[in-house]
PDB file of C-alpha atoms in Angstrom:
ATOM      1  CA  MET L 280       0.177 -33.287 -31.441  1.00  0.00           C
ATOM      2  CA  VAL L 281       2.631 -33.745 -34.764  1.00  0.00           C
ATOM      3  CA  LYS L 282       5.983 -34.222 -33.471  1.00  0.00           C
ATOM      4  CA  LEU L 283       9.350 -34.399 -36.609  1.00  0.00           C
ATOM      5  CA  ILE L 284      12.078 -36.657 -36.589  1.00  0.00           C
ATOM      6  CA  MET L 285      14.706 -34.692 -38.366  1.00  0.00           C
ATOM      7  CA  ALA L 286      18.414 -36.039 -38.957  1.00  0.00           C
ATOM      8  CA  ALA L 287      21.177 -36.158 -41.651  1.00  0.00           C
ATOM      9  CA  ALA L 288      20.777 -38.829 -44.178  1.00  0.00           C
ATOM     10  CA  GLY L 289      21.589 -42.084 -42.664  1.00  0.00           C
ATOM     11  CA  SER L 290      21.505 -41.059 -39.279  1.00  0.00           C
ATOM     12  CA  GLY L 291      18.219 -43.408 -38.290  1.00  0.00           C
ATOM     13  CA  LYS L 292      14.888 -42.089 -38.924  1.00  0.00           C
ATOM     14  CA  THR L 293      13.416 -45.200 -40.852  1.00  0.00           C
ATOM     15  CA  LYS L 294      14.325 -47.651 -37.649  1.00  0.00           C
ATOM     16  CA  ASP L 295      13.317 -44.920 -35.465  1.00  0.00           C
ATOM     17  CA  ILE L 296       9.693 -45.352 -36.860  1.00  0.00           C
ATOM     18  CA  ILE L 297       9.723 -48.648 -37.347  1.00  0.00           C
ATOM     19  CA  ASN L 298      10.228 -48.849 -33.380  1.00  0.00           C
ATOM     20  CA  LEU L 299       7.371 -46.467 -32.601  1.00  0.00           C
ATOM     21  CA  VAL L 300       4.471 -47.663 -35.137  1.00  0.00           C
ATOM     22  CA  ASN L 301       5.384 -51.429 -33.538  1.00  0.00           C
ATOM     23  CA  GLU L 302       5.240 -50.207 -29.637  1.00  0.00           C
ATOM     24  CA  ALA L 303       2.074 -48.389 -31.269  1.00  0.00           C
ATOM     25  CA  ALA L 304       0.165 -51.105 -32.486  1.00  0.00           C
ATOM     26  CA  ILE L 305       0.913 -53.630 -29.639  1.00  0.00           C
ATOM     27  CA  ASN L 306      -0.384 -51.274 -26.434  1.00  0.00           C
ATOM     28  CA  GLU L 307      -2.503 -48.468 -29.205  1.00  0.00           C
ATOM     29  CA  PRO L 308      -6.743 -48.897 -28.649  1.00  0.00           C
ATOM     30  CA  GLY L 309      -6.490 -47.405 -31.257  1.00  0.00           C
ATOM     31  CA  SER L 310      -5.793 -47.652 -35.311  1.00  0.00           C
ATOM     32  CA  VAL L 311      -2.264 -47.312 -35.926  1.00  0.00           C
ATOM     33  CA  VAL L 312      -1.125 -45.969 -39.521  1.00  0.00           C
ATOM     34  CA  CYS L 313       2.424 -45.434 -41.359  1.00  0.00           C
ATOM     35  CA  ILE L 314       2.834 -43.999 -44.543  1.00  0.00           C
ATOM     36  CA  ALA L 315       5.811 -44.587 -46.788  1.00  0.00           C
ATOM     37  CA  LYS L 316       7.120 -44.264 -50.182  1.00  0.00           C
ATOM     38  CA  GLY L 317       8.234 -47.600 -51.328  1.00  0.00           C
ATOM     39  CA  ASN L 318       7.876 -51.381 -50.241  1.00  0.00           C
ATOM     40  CA  GLN L 319      11.080 -51.519 -48.385  1.00  0.00           C
ATOM     41  CA  LEU L 320       9.105 -51.523 -44.509  1.00  0.00           C
ATOM     42  CA  ASN L 321       6.902 -53.950 -45.260  1.00  0.00           C
ATOM     43  CA  PHE L 322       8.738 -56.279 -43.731  1.00  0.00           C
ATOM     44  CA  ASP L 323       9.509 -54.289 -41.039  1.00  0.00           C
ATOM     45  CA  ILE L 324       6.167 -53.298 -39.398  1.00  0.00           C
ATOM     46  CA  SER L 325       3.904 -54.376 -37.657  1.00  0.00           C
ATOM     47  CA  HIS L 326       1.299 -56.585 -39.735  1.00  0.00           C
ATOM     48  CA  LYS L 327      -1.512 -54.436 -36.443  1.00  0.00           C
ATOM     49  CA  ALA L 328      -0.634 -51.619 -38.165  1.00  0.00           C
ATOM     50  CA  ARG L 329      -1.501 -50.321 -41.717  1.00  0.00           C
ATOM     51  CA  LEU L 330       1.620 -49.522 -43.652  1.00  0.00           C
ATOM     52  CA  ILE L 331       0.116 -47.453 -46.637  1.00  0.00           C
ATOM     53  CA  ASN L 332       3.274 -47.077 -50.239  1.00  0.00           C
ATOM     54  CA  VAL L 333       1.898 -43.820 -51.296  1.00  0.00           C
ATOM     55  CA  LEU L 334       3.324 -44.509 -54.668  1.00  0.00           C
ATOM     56  CA  ASP L 335      -0.093 -46.749 -54.848  1.00  0.00           C
ATOM     57  CA  TYR L 336      -1.554 -43.830 -54.403  1.00  0.00           C
ATOM     58  CA  SER L 337      -1.699 -40.056 -56.540  1.00  0.00           C
ATOM     59  CA  VAL L 338       0.243 -38.675 -54.035  1.00  0.00           C
ATOM     60  CA  ALA L 339       2.540 -35.759 -55.789  1.00  0.00           C
ATOM     61  CA  ASP L 340       2.799 -33.138 -53.380  1.00  0.00           C
ATOM     62  CA  TYR L 341       1.556 -31.393 -49.618  1.00  0.00           C
ATOM     63  CA  ALA L 342      -1.758 -30.320 -50.942  1.00  0.00           C
ATOM     64  CA  SER L 343      -2.973 -34.071 -52.347  1.00  0.00           C
ATOM     65  CA  LEU L 344      -0.552 -35.290 -49.648  1.00  0.00           C
ATOM     66  CA  LEU L 345      -2.548 -34.267 -46.708  1.00  0.00           C
ATOM     67  CA  GLY L 346      -6.246 -35.102 -48.951  1.00  0.00           C
ATOM     68  CA  PHE L 347      -4.631 -38.743 -48.671  1.00  0.00           C
ATOM     69  CA  VAL L 348      -4.688 -37.800 -44.554  1.00  0.00           C
ATOM     70  CA  ALA L 349      -8.007 -36.851 -44.392  1.00  0.00           C
ATOM     71  CA  GLY L 350      -8.718 -39.588 -46.814  1.00  0.00           C
ATOM     72  CA  ILE L 351      -7.587 -42.224 -44.812  1.00  0.00           C
ATOM     73  CA  HIS L 352      -8.532 -40.680 -41.529  1.00  0.00           C
ATOM     74  CA  ALA L 353     -12.368 -40.308 -43.085  1.00  0.00           C
ATOM     75  CA  GLY L 354     -12.665 -44.096 -43.990  1.00  0.00           C
ATOM     76  CA  ASN L 355     -11.367 -44.965 -40.521  1.00  0.00           C
ATOM     77  CA  TYR L 356     -12.373 -42.890 -38.063  1.00  0.00           C
ATOM     78  CA  ASP L 357     -10.615 -44.538 -34.801  1.00  0.00           C
ATOM     79  CA  ILE L 358      -7.177 -44.111 -36.187  1.00  0.00           C
ATOM     80  CA  THR L 359      -5.391 -42.093 -33.217  1.00  0.00           C
ATOM     81  CA  LYS L 360      -1.216 -42.302 -34.912  1.00  0.00           C
ATOM     82  CA  ILE L 361      -0.537 -41.519 -38.120  1.00  0.00           C
ATOM     83  CA  TYR L 362       3.205 -41.833 -38.738  1.00  0.00           C
ATOM     84  CA  ILE L 363       5.178 -40.829 -42.407  1.00  0.00           C
ATOM     85  CA  ASP L 364       8.827 -41.652 -43.270  1.00  0.00           C
ATOM     86  CA  SER L 365      11.027 -39.684 -45.064  1.00  0.00           C
ATOM     87  CA  LEU L 366       7.930 -36.676 -45.362  1.00  0.00           C
ATOM     88  CA  TYR L 367      10.393 -35.199 -48.757  1.00  0.00           C
ATOM     89  CA  LYS L 368      10.508 -38.404 -51.103  1.00  0.00           C
ATOM     90  CA  VAL L 369       6.706 -38.715 -49.801  1.00  0.00           C
ATOM     91  CA  ALA L 370       5.004 -35.660 -50.600  1.00  0.00           C
ATOM     92  CA  CYS L 371       7.516 -35.341 -54.120  1.00  0.00           C
ATOM     93  CA  ASP L 372       8.926 -31.924 -52.373  1.00  0.00           C
ATOM     94  CA  ASP L 373      11.665 -30.724 -50.359  1.00  0.00           C
ATOM     95  CA  LYS L 374      11.526 -26.886 -50.400  1.00  0.00           C
ATOM     96  CA  PRO L 375      10.795 -25.936 -46.001  1.00  0.00           C
ATOM     97  CA  GLU L 376       8.607 -23.512 -46.952  1.00  0.00           C
ATOM     98  CA  ASP L 377       6.436 -26.418 -47.875  1.00  0.00           C
ATOM     99  CA  ALA L 378       6.785 -28.542 -45.594  1.00  0.00           C
ATOM    100  CA  ASP L 379       5.604 -25.571 -42.644  1.00  0.00           C
ATOM    101  CA  GLN L 380       2.366 -25.235 -44.427  1.00  0.00           C
ATOM    102  CA  PHE L 381       2.685 -28.979 -44.151  1.00  0.00           C
ATOM    103  CA  ILE L 382       3.295 -29.292 -40.702  1.00  0.00           C
ATOM    104  CA  LEU L 383       1.173 -26.479 -40.028  1.00  0.00           C
ATOM    105  CA  ALA L 384      -2.310 -27.488 -41.214  1.00  0.00           C
ATOM    106  CA  LEU L 385      -1.246 -31.287 -40.338  1.00  0.00           C
ATOM    107  CA  ASP L 386      -1.399 -29.885 -35.956  1.00  0.00           C
ATOM    108  CA  GLU L 387      -5.486 -27.927 -37.583  1.00  0.00           C
ATOM    109  CA  PHE L 388      -5.892 -31.683 -38.065  1.00  0.00           C
ATOM    110  CA  SER L 389      -5.015 -33.514 -35.355  1.00  0.00           C
ATOM    111  CA  ALA L 390      -6.450 -30.734 -32.340  1.00  0.00           C
ATOM    112  CA  LYS L 391      -9.371 -31.078 -34.757  1.00  0.00           C
ATOM    113  CA  HIS L 392      -9.701 -35.401 -34.973  1.00  0.00           C
ATOM    114  CA  ASN L 393      -7.320 -35.843 -32.365  1.00  0.00           C
ATOM    115  CA  VAL L 394      -4.759 -37.904 -34.494  1.00  0.00           C
ATOM    116  CA  GLU L 395      -1.031 -38.007 -33.559  1.00  0.00           C
ATOM    117  CA  PHE L 396       1.474 -38.248 -36.642  1.00  0.00           C
ATOM    118  CA  THR L 397       4.577 -38.287 -36.237  1.00  0.00           C
ATOM    119  CA  ILE L 398       7.481 -36.951 -39.057  1.00  0.00           C
ATOM    120  CA  ALA L 399      10.583 -38.499 -40.120  1.00  0.00           C
ATOM    121  CA  LEU L 400      12.347 -35.565 -42.417  1.00  0.00           C
ATOM    122  CA  SER L 401      15.181 -35.656 -43.336  1.00  0.00           C
ATOM    123  CA  GLY L 402      17.784 -32.501 -42.459  1.00  0.00           C
ATOM    124  CA  ASP L 403      20.301 -31.147 -39.667  1.00  0.00           C
ATOM    125  CA  ALA L 404      17.673 -29.615 -36.677  1.00  0.00           C
ATOM    126  CA  SER L 405      19.876 -26.947 -35.957  1.00  0.00           C
ATOM    127  CA  SER L 406      19.098 -25.618 -39.752  1.00  0.00           C
ATOM    128  CA  ALA L 407      15.572 -26.366 -39.101  1.00  0.00           C
ATOM    129  CA  SER L 408      12.560 -23.501 -39.817  1.00  0.00           C
ATOM    130  CA  GLU L 409      11.201 -21.575 -36.724  1.00  0.00           C
ATOM    131  CA  VAL L 410       7.885 -24.291 -37.285  1.00  0.00           C
ATOM    132  CA  MET L 411      10.138 -27.388 -37.844  1.00  0.00           C
ATOM    133  CA  LYS L 412      11.475 -26.204 -34.081  1.00  0.00           C
ATOM    134  CA  LYS L 413       8.221 -25.643 -32.794  1.00  0.00           C
ATOM    135  CA  TYR L 414       8.177 -29.982 -33.062  1.00  0.00           C
ATOM    136  CA  LEU L 415      10.643 -31.290 -32.656  1.00  0.00           C
TER     137      LEU L 415
END
């Protein structure tokens, strides 16, 4: 399952992600991962969840992000939830059509590996693509 949190910049999406990650870290039987760009969440995310800064790795587009997610899962098959804060920033690509393809690929990955994804994405939800609307 893939869920999108889509709203304008500064509307509290990151705070929502932080709350969801911390709640999942307490209640989820499997491992919880949060992927972000930069170190701004270091003190906000519970130590029970794995916080990954993509700047420490070679994530430069959606293809490398998908490979990165697959690699994380391959190394720890008991991951049940993955959160991505600020998708456009993490993937270094703000084109909605590219994000659509990534979201569809994540949905396939989710079904195959039983991992839930929650993604924060900047933008007006009313102008979301048809693909994105399915996951809001």
